């Protein structure tokens, strides 16, 4: 495959006779994209040091700590920038591939007998021509049996798709590219894009079809429009998903510096001779127009999470208002029965979603994971959901929505107290977190102490209101604790829907036992079909809120991150307040409104400071030792 290797008289070639044949140096020097200086080079590639990449450190699953990767596990073996009439698949399997040919020559001379090639082929879609950026790496010794990379090479495609990760760093580029790609971003390529794995006798090639994702294709086309101004680092690794697989190590990394599209070498996929040609100006204009259309489509798709999160918060607010009406003292409906029916429906919906979308994700749950699921189920449903639901007999939906907005703040306090969250009091970020926490606590106190005590439809008296406040407090603490545990367990069992279904099933069984103990009269279990919203509340809560909305929230968080999901929770207060006024004529006093604003302000301060800390941590990883191998090798 063009370009041709260096001539036979070059130093280090088999014909030289004076120096041993260095096949790897030959393929590095003869690539279609030349090797350049790491700091000043352009239209070429270089090898960035592994310490520029922040990967999962040895204590990641306990403290979420990342560390510099250290040296790569594999050595660089050149880069090809190719174009062809059709998509190039299995590049290392082609008879004209220069890297495979050089390794064959070395083996014929009795050298590199244990060398294993690893290649990543990023397939760039085009109009009349397709492009491929092929990055080659080599392991010069036998891959240790039992190591994570060994399991990746010899595993099936399902295992590879769940583990193959890329980490990108924009070293230099215009702001529009940094905004679209992100200064530092990690992605499981096997889950985001279609990856085809080609396993040969002495190689593994991963062909990444960028066209398989419309968003990835649009972002790439946007980046290609500025490609001569962009320098990007790409690191490839196998994701560690268990504590014994830590710390993560880069398989290899490459820096592509201000590449020129026209420098691609032409490869005829019909085995014709290679040639070097450039696209016409008209073809370039057509590609630019197509890229603009894709960017417009990308913007529409990017707006979807904002709409989905807004609708989700509105649905939850509507549910709280409906539930408050159903649980009015005059209605005679049991809160425990309503929650039991809701959670039964929720368990069925989430189990069905897990069966459809998450069936092949994650291993069989261990007894430890099942035990933690039962504990989290207890916190989320009997102590969380049931307490929240029952408290609506005594407090308004707005009061409860304000309390829900304090959950992220309580999570932060618990995480800082247990060492899960680093809190630097003297730093600017630490000060913002502190002020955000204090603002939320002050707002919640105002709502509790000074808000209206005689809202229509609630159980009268300060005693009943005090019971409701205690229930809400227990629910907030339980939900916050559950969130901390879920985060930790999800790192050990990475199948979100299956884990959620297990938690819901355990919680449903527990709340069913509680409901059966409290409500022994069968009449309490009969659903009122007429003159009541009980059936609507059960269906609404079980299917829409705990089922579909849960799936939608997870989708948004997967697309935009956890901070994005939390940032929309203040809308719950606004929607609850408006719906109570429109449907029931229930208004809130000025003190309640002021307290709600303080809670929301504190939440946003905390989220902003947390986002800043995460950005700093990604760009300046914690220094830690990564001298030990990815997995212990056999002695």
PDB file of N, CA and C in Angstrom, residues 460-534:
ATOM      1  N   UNK A 460     -54.573  19.553  59.027  1.00  0.00           N
ATOM      2  CA  UNK A 460     -54.449  20.775  59.820  1.00  0.00           C
ATOM      3  C   UNK A 460     -53.533  20.560  61.000  1.00  0.00           C
ATOM      4  N   UNK A 461     -53.002  21.686  61.470  1.00  0.00           N
ATOM      5  CA  UNK A 461     -52.238  21.665  62.705  1.00  0.00           C
ATOM      6  C   UNK A 461     -50.746  21.605  62.493  1.00  0.00           C
ATOM      7  N   UNK A 462     -50.026  22.222  63.480  1.00  0.00           N
ATOM      8  CA  UNK A 462     -48.578  22.209  63.408  1.00  0.00           C
ATOM      9  C   UNK A 462     -48.017  20.804  63.563  1.00  0.00           C
ATOM     10  N   UNK A 463     -48.755  19.938  64.307  1.00  0.00           N
ATOM     11  CA  UNK A 463     -48.270  18.582  64.495  1.00  0.00           C
ATOM     12  C   UNK A 463     -48.176  17.820  63.200  1.00  0.00           C
ATOM     13  N   UNK A 464     -49.235  17.913  62.368  1.00  0.00           N
ATOM     14  CA  UNK A 464     -49.213  17.234  61.079  1.00  0.00           C
ATOM     15  C   UNK A 464     -48.134  17.779  60.170  1.00  0.00           C
ATOM     16  N   UNK A 465     -47.963  19.103  60.190  1.00  0.00           N
ATOM     17  CA  UNK A 465     -46.940  19.711  59.344  1.00  0.00           C
ATOM     18  C   UNK A 465     -45.544  19.272  59.788  1.00  0.00           C
ATOM     19  N   UNK A 466     -45.338  19.153  61.078  1.00  0.00           N
ATOM     20  CA  UNK A 466     -44.045  18.703  61.592  1.00  0.00           C
ATOM     21  C   UNK A 466     -43.752  17.274  61.152  1.00  0.00           C
ATOM     22  N   UNK A 467     -44.797  16.435  61.167  1.00  0.00           N
ATOM     23  CA  UNK A 467     -44.631  15.057  60.683  1.00  0.00           C
ATOM     24  C   UNK A 467     -44.198  15.059  59.221  1.00  0.00           C
ATOM     25  N   UNK A 468     -44.843  15.907  58.402  1.00  0.00           N
ATOM     26  CA  UNK A 468     -44.491  15.998  56.989  1.00  0.00           C
ATOM     27  C   UNK A 468     -43.060  16.459  56.781  1.00  0.00           C
ATOM     28  N   UNK A 469     -42.613  17.438  57.578  1.00  0.00           N
ATOM     29  CA  UNK A 469     -41.242  17.942  57.453  1.00  0.00           C
ATOM     30  C   UNK A 469     -40.235  16.852  57.806  1.00  0.00           C
ATOM     31  N   UNK A 470     -40.520  16.089  58.867  1.00  0.00           N
ATOM     32  CA  UNK A 470     -39.626  14.998  59.257  1.00  0.00           C
ATOM     33  C   UNK A 470     -39.560  13.943  58.153  1.00  0.00           C
ATOM     34  N   UNK A 471     -40.720  13.602  57.574  1.00  0.00           N
ATOM     35  CA  UNK A 471     -40.745  12.624  56.480  1.00  0.00           C
ATOM     36  C   UNK A 471     -39.903  13.097  55.294  1.00  0.00           C
ATOM     37  N   UNK A 472     -40.064  14.369  54.929  1.00  0.00           N
ATOM     38  CA  UNK A 472     -39.291  14.918  53.808  1.00  0.00           C
ATOM     39  C   UNK A 472     -37.796  14.888  54.133  1.00  0.00           C
ATOM     40  N   UNK A 473     -37.438  15.229  55.374  1.00  0.00           N
ATOM     41  CA  UNK A 473     -36.031  15.204  55.769  1.00  0.00           C
ATOM     42  C   UNK A 473     -35.432  13.812  55.679  1.00  0.00           C
ATOM     43  N   UNK A 474     -36.179  12.803  56.160  1.00  0.00           N
ATOM     44  CA  UNK A 474     -35.712  11.415  56.069  1.00  0.00           C
ATOM     45  C   UNK A 474     -35.554  11.003  54.606  1.00  0.00           C
ATOM     46  N   UNK A 475     -36.526  11.388  53.771  1.00  0.00           N
ATOM     47  CA  UNK A 475     -36.478  11.031  52.354  1.00  0.00           C
ATOM     48  C   UNK A 475     -35.281  11.666  51.654  1.00  0.00           C
ATOM     49  N   UNK A 476     -35.012  12.939  51.935  1.00  0.00           N
ATOM     50  CA  UNK A 476     -33.865  13.627  51.320  1.00  0.00           C
ATOM     51  C   UNK A 476     -32.559  12.952  51.720  1.00  0.00           C
ATOM     52  N   UNK A 477     -32.398  12.647  53.009  1.00  0.00           N
ATOM     53  CA  UNK A 477     -31.178  11.996  53.483  1.00  0.00           C
ATOM     54  C   UNK A 477     -31.023  10.605  52.865  1.00  0.00           C
ATOM     55  N   UNK A 478     -32.130   9.862  52.766  1.00  0.00           N
ATOM     56  CA  UNK A 478     -32.084   8.520  52.179  1.00  0.00           C
ATOM     57  C   UNK A 478     -31.726   8.580  50.696  1.00  0.00           C
ATOM     58  N   UNK A 479     -32.342   9.512  49.955  1.00  0.00           N
ATOM     59  CA  UNK A 479     -32.053   9.643  48.523  1.00  0.00           C
ATOM     60  C   UNK A 479     -30.603  10.064  48.299  1.00  0.00           C
ATOM     61  N   UNK A 480     -30.097  10.984  49.114  1.00  0.00           N
ATOM     62  CA  UNK A 480     -28.712  11.432  48.962  1.00  0.00           C
ATOM     63  C   UNK A 480     -27.738  10.285  49.223  1.00  0.00           C
ATOM     64  N   UNK A 481     -28.004   9.509  50.275  1.00  0.00           N
ATOM     65  CA  UNK A 481     -27.151   8.355  50.574  1.00  0.00           C
ATOM     66  C   UNK A 481     -27.216   7.332  49.448  1.00  0.00           C
ATOM     67  N   UNK A 482     -28.417   7.110  48.923  1.00  0.00           N
ATOM     68  CA  UNK A 482     -28.579   6.168  47.815  1.00  0.00           C
ATOM     69  C   UNK A 482     -27.802   6.625  46.585  1.00  0.00           C
ATOM     70  N   UNK A 483     -27.804   7.936  46.308  1.00  0.00           N
ATOM     71  CA  UNK A 483     -27.064   8.452  45.159  1.00  0.00           C
ATOM     72  C   UNK A 483     -25.571   8.171  45.281  1.00  0.00           C
ATOM     73  N   UNK A 484     -25.028   8.337  46.483  1.00  0.00           N
ATOM     74  CA  UNK A 484     -23.612   8.029  46.697  1.00  0.00           C
ATOM     75  C   UNK A 484     -23.322   6.550  46.461  1.00  0.00           C
ATOM     76  N   UNK A 485     -24.199   5.694  46.973  1.00  0.00           N
ATOM     77  CA  UNK A 485     -23.997   4.254  46.815  1.00  0.00           C
ATOM     78  C   UNK A 485     -24.166   3.825  45.363  1.00  0.00           C
ATOM     79  N   UNK A 486     -25.156   4.404  44.675  1.00  0.00           N
ATOM     80  CA  UNK A 486     -25.380   4.060  43.265  1.00  0.00           C
ATOM     81  C   UNK A 486     -24.153   4.399  42.437  1.00  0.00           C
ATOM     82  N   UNK A 487     -23.563   5.563  42.696  1.00  0.00           N
ATOM     83  CA  UNK A 487     -22.379   5.974  41.943  1.00  0.00           C
ATOM     84  C   UNK A 487     -21.255   4.959  42.105  1.00  0.00           C
ATOM     85  N   UNK A 488     -21.077   4.476  43.320  1.00  0.00           N
ATOM     86  CA  UNK A 488     -19.993   3.525  43.578  1.00  0.00           C
ATOM     87  C   UNK A 488     -20.293   2.154  42.974  1.00  0.00           C
ATOM     88  N   UNK A 489     -21.522   1.680  43.150  1.00  0.00           N
ATOM     89  CA  UNK A 489     -21.887   0.359  42.629  1.00  0.00           C
ATOM     90  C   UNK A 489     -21.890   0.363  41.103  1.00  0.00           C
ATOM     91  N   UNK A 490     -22.327   1.480  40.493  1.00  0.00           N
ATOM     92  CA  UNK A 490     -22.375   1.563  39.031  1.00  0.00           C
ATOM     93  C   UNK A 490     -20.989   1.476  38.415  1.00  0.00           C
ATOM     94  N   UNK A 491     -19.963   1.893  39.149  1.00  0.00           N
ATOM     95  CA  UNK A 491     -18.597   1.768  38.649  1.00  0.00           C
ATOM     96  C   UNK A 491     -18.153   0.312  38.612  1.00  0.00           C
ATOM     97  N   UNK A 492     -18.706  -0.506  39.520  1.00  0.00           N
ATOM     98  CA  UNK A 492     -18.337  -1.916  39.573  1.00  0.00           C
ATOM     99  C   UNK A 492     -19.231  -2.780  38.685  1.00  0.00           C
ATOM    100  N   UNK A 493     -20.433  -2.288  38.377  1.00  0.00           N
ATOM    101  CA  UNK A 493     -21.373  -3.052  37.542  1.00  0.00           C
ATOM    102  C   UNK A 493     -21.943  -2.101  36.494  1.00  0.00           C
ATOM    103  N   UNK A 494     -21.285  -2.055  35.332  1.00  0.00           N
ATOM    104  CA  UNK A 494     -21.593  -1.036  34.333  1.00  0.00           C
ATOM    105  C   UNK A 494     -22.660  -1.520  33.350  1.00  0.00           C
ATOM    106  N   UNK A 495     -23.859  -1.673  33.867  1.00  0.00           N
ATOM    107  CA  UNK A 495     -25.034  -1.958  33.049  1.00  0.00           C
ATOM    108  C   UNK A 495     -26.188  -1.209  33.706  1.00  0.00           C
ATOM    109  N   UNK A 496     -26.346   0.051  33.328  1.00  0.00           N
ATOM    110  CA  UNK A 496     -27.209   0.977  34.063  1.00  0.00           C
ATOM    111  C   UNK A 496     -28.643   0.491  34.202  1.00  0.00           C
ATOM    112  N   UNK A 497     -29.253   0.065  33.094  1.00  0.00           N
ATOM    113  CA  UNK A 497     -30.654  -0.335  33.147  1.00  0.00           C
ATOM    114  C   UNK A 497     -30.848  -1.597  33.980  1.00  0.00           C
ATOM    115  N   UNK A 498     -29.943  -2.556  33.836  1.00  0.00           N
ATOM    116  CA  UNK A 498     -30.052  -3.779  34.628  1.00  0.00           C
ATOM    117  C   UNK A 498     -29.905  -3.476  36.117  1.00  0.00           C
ATOM    118  N   UNK A 499     -28.960  -2.605  36.451  1.00  0.00           N
ATOM    119  CA  UNK A 499     -28.784  -2.227  37.850  1.00  0.00           C
ATOM    120  C   UNK A 499     -30.017  -1.502  38.375  1.00  0.00           C
ATOM    121  N   UNK A 500     -30.563  -0.592  37.581  1.00  0.00           N
ATOM    122  CA  UNK A 500     -31.770   0.136  37.999  1.00  0.00           C
ATOM    123  C   UNK A 500     -32.949  -0.809  38.182  1.00  0.00           C
ATOM    124  N   UNK A 501     -33.077  -1.778  37.281  1.00  0.00           N
ATOM    125  CA  UNK A 501     -34.171  -2.745  37.392  1.00  0.00           C
ATOM    126  C   UNK A 501     -34.030  -3.578  38.669  1.00  0.00           C
ATOM    127  N   UNK A 502     -32.802  -4.005  38.976  1.00  0.00           N
ATOM    128  CA  UNK A 502     -32.590  -4.795  40.199  1.00  0.00           C
ATOM    129  C   UNK A 502     -32.926  -3.976  41.445  1.00  0.00           C
ATOM    130  N   UNK A 503     -32.475  -2.721  41.479  1.00  0.00           N
ATOM    131  CA  UNK A 503     -32.766  -1.852  42.624  1.00  0.00           C
ATOM    132  C   UNK A 503     -34.268  -1.674  42.791  1.00  0.00           C
ATOM    133  N   UNK A 504     -34.968  -1.449  41.675  1.00  0.00           N
ATOM    134  CA  UNK A 504     -36.415  -1.230  41.735  1.00  0.00           C
ATOM    135  C   UNK A 504     -37.150  -2.492  42.169  1.00  0.00           C
ATOM    136  N   UNK A 505     -36.722  -3.644  41.685  1.00  0.00           N
ATOM    137  CA  UNK A 505     -37.368  -4.904  42.077  1.00  0.00           C
ATOM    138  C   UNK A 505     -37.212  -5.137  43.581  1.00  0.00           C
ATOM    139  N   UNK A 506     -35.997  -4.954  44.099  1.00  0.00           N
ATOM    140  CA  UNK A 506     -35.783  -5.128  45.544  1.00  0.00           C
ATOM    141  C   UNK A 506     -36.606  -4.119  46.341  1.00  0.00           C
ATOM    142  N   UNK A 507     -36.606  -2.867  45.908  1.00  0.00           N
ATOM    143  CA  UNK A 507     -37.384  -1.846  46.609  1.00  0.00           C
ATOM    144  C   UNK A 507     -38.871  -2.121  46.565  1.00  0.00           C
ATOM    145  N   UNK A 508     -39.341  -2.643  45.431  1.00  0.00           N
ATOM    146  CA  UNK A 508     -40.765  -2.971  45.291  1.00  0.00           C
ATOM    147  C   UNK A 508     -41.164  -4.083  46.255  1.00  0.00           C
ATOM    148  N   UNK A 509     -40.324  -5.112  46.361  1.00  0.00           N
ATOM    149  CA  UNK A 509     -40.612  -6.201  47.297  1.00  0.00           C
ATOM    150  C   UNK A 509     -40.669  -5.681  48.734  1.00  0.00           C
ATOM    151  N   UNK A 510     -39.747  -4.797  49.079  1.00  0.00           N
ATOM    152  CA  UNK A 510     -39.718  -4.256  50.440  1.00  0.00           C
ATOM    153  C   UNK A 510     -40.945  -3.402  50.740  1.00  0.00           C
ATOM    154  N   UNK A 511     -41.324  -2.524  49.786  1.00  0.00           N
ATOM    155  CA  UNK A 511     -42.478  -1.663  50.032  1.00  0.00           C
ATOM    156  C   UNK A 511     -43.769  -2.481  50.010  1.00  0.00           C
ATOM    157  N   UNK A 512     -43.782  -3.582  49.259  1.00  0.00           N
ATOM    158  CA  UNK A 512     -44.963  -4.452  49.255  1.00  0.00           C
ATOM    159  C   UNK A 512     -45.151  -5.109  50.622  1.00  0.00           C
ATOM    160  N   UNK A 513     -44.035  -5.522  51.238  1.00  0.00           N
ATOM    161  CA  UNK A 513     -44.111  -6.103  52.585  1.00  0.00           C
ATOM    162  C   UNK A 513     -44.622  -5.065  53.583  1.00  0.00           C
ATOM    163  N   UNK A 514     -44.119  -3.842  53.475  1.00  0.00           N
ATOM    164  CA  UNK A 514     -44.565  -2.768  54.378  1.00  0.00           C
ATOM    165  C   UNK A 514     -46.050  -2.478  54.182  1.00  0.00           C
ATOM    166  N   UNK A 515     -46.452  -2.368  52.907  1.00  0.00           N
ATOM    167  CA  UNK A 515     -47.862  -2.081  52.616  1.00  0.00           C
ATOM    168  C   UNK A 515     -48.762  -3.209  53.103  1.00  0.00           C
ATOM    169  N   UNK A 516     -48.315  -4.465  52.909  1.00  0.00           N
ATOM    170  CA  UNK A 516     -49.112  -5.600  53.368  1.00  0.00           C
ATOM    171  C   UNK A 516     -49.241  -5.641  54.878  1.00  0.00           C
ATOM    172  N   UNK A 517     -48.210  -5.188  55.579  1.00  0.00           N
ATOM    173  CA  UNK A 517     -48.250  -5.162  57.042  1.00  0.00           C
ATOM    174  C   UNK A 517     -49.174  -4.064  57.557  1.00  0.00           C
ATOM    175  N   UNK A 518     -49.115  -2.897  56.905  1.00  0.00           N
ATOM    176  CA  UNK A 518     -49.912  -1.751  57.362  1.00  0.00           C
ATOM    177  C   UNK A 518     -51.364  -1.868  56.922  1.00  0.00           C
ATOM    178  N   UNK A 519     -51.575  -2.209  55.664  1.00  0.00           N
ATOM    179  CA  UNK A 519     -52.931  -2.240  55.098  1.00  0.00           C
ATOM    180  C   UNK A 519     -53.386  -3.691  54.949  1.00  0.00           C
ATOM    181  N   UNK A 520     -53.925  -4.267  56.018  1.00  0.00           N
ATOM    182  CA  UNK A 520     -54.370  -5.657  55.979  1.00  0.00           C
ATOM    183  C   UNK A 520     -55.793  -5.787  55.467  1.00  0.00           C
ATOM    184  N   UNK A 521     -56.510  -4.689  55.441  1.00  0.00           N
ATOM    185  CA  UNK A 521     -57.884  -4.699  54.931  1.00  0.00           C
ATOM    186  C   UNK A 521     -57.834  -4.678  53.404  1.00  0.00           C
ATOM    187  N   UNK A 522     -58.445  -5.679  52.770  1.00  0.00           N
ATOM    188  CA  UNK A 522     -58.401  -5.776  51.306  1.00  0.00           C
ATOM    189  C   UNK A 522     -59.063  -4.590  50.620  1.00  0.00           C
ATOM    190  N   UNK A 523     -59.978  -3.932  51.300  1.00  0.00           N
ATOM    191  CA  UNK A 523     -60.652  -2.791  50.681  1.00  0.00           C
ATOM    192  C   UNK A 523     -59.673  -1.652  50.392  1.00  0.00           C
ATOM    193  N   UNK A 524     -58.599  -1.571  51.176  1.00  0.00           N
ATOM    194  CA  UNK A 524     -57.609  -0.509  50.955  1.00  0.00           C
ATOM    195  C   UNK A 524     -56.828  -0.732  49.665  1.00  0.00           C
ATOM    196  N   UNK A 525     -56.826  -1.985  49.164  1.00  0.00           N
ATOM    197  CA  UNK A 525     -56.076  -2.312  47.950  1.00  0.00           C
ATOM    198  C   UNK A 525     -56.921  -2.165  46.694  1.00  0.00           C
ATOM    199  N   UNK A 526     -58.223  -1.899  46.886  1.00  0.00           N
ATOM    200  CA  UNK A 526     -59.081  -1.730  45.711  1.00  0.00           C
ATOM    201  C   UNK A 526     -58.882  -0.329  45.141  1.00  0.00           C
ATOM    202  N   UNK A 527     -58.665  -0.260  43.836  1.00  0.00           N
ATOM    203  CA  UNK A 527     -58.450   1.026  43.171  1.00  0.00           C
ATOM    204  C   UNK A 527     -59.797   1.662  42.872  1.00  0.00           C
ATOM    205  N   UNK A 528     -59.943   2.919  43.224  1.00  0.00           N
ATOM    206  CA  UNK A 528     -61.188   3.648  42.949  1.00  0.00           C
ATOM    207  C   UNK A 528     -61.206   4.041  41.475  1.00  0.00           C
ATOM    208  N   UNK A 529     -62.212   3.539  40.742  1.00  0.00           N
ATOM    209  CA  UNK A 529     -62.272   3.748  39.297  1.00  0.00           C
ATOM    210  C   UNK A 529     -62.983   5.034  38.918  1.00  0.00           C
ATOM    211  N   UNK A 530     -63.876   5.494  39.774  1.00  0.00           N
ATOM    212  CA  UNK A 530     -64.641   6.697  39.425  1.00  0.00           C
ATOM    213  C   UNK A 530     -64.524   7.737  40.528  1.00  0.00           C
ATOM    214  N   UNK A 531     -64.531   8.991  40.110  1.00  0.00           N
ATOM    215  CA  UNK A 531     -64.485  10.099  41.057  1.00  0.00           C
ATOM    216  C   UNK A 531     -63.159  10.225  41.776  1.00  0.00           C
ATOM    217  N   UNK A 532     -62.090   9.607  41.242  1.00  0.00           N
ATOM    218  CA  UNK A 532     -60.786   9.666  41.894  1.00  0.00           C
ATOM    219  C   UNK A 532     -59.689   9.649  40.836  1.00  0.00           C
ATOM    220  N   UNK A 533     -58.563  10.246  41.180  1.00  0.00           N
ATOM    221  CA  UNK A 533     -57.399  10.246  40.284  1.00  0.00           C
ATOM    222  C   UNK A 533     -56.401   9.157  40.674  1.00  0.00           C
ATOM    223  N   UNK A 534     -56.830   8.205  41.499  1.00  0.00           N
ATOM    224  CA  UNK A 534     -55.904   7.194  42.003  1.00  0.00           C
ATOM    225  C   UNK A 534     -55.300   6.364  40.874  1.00  0.00           C
TER     226      UNK A 534
END
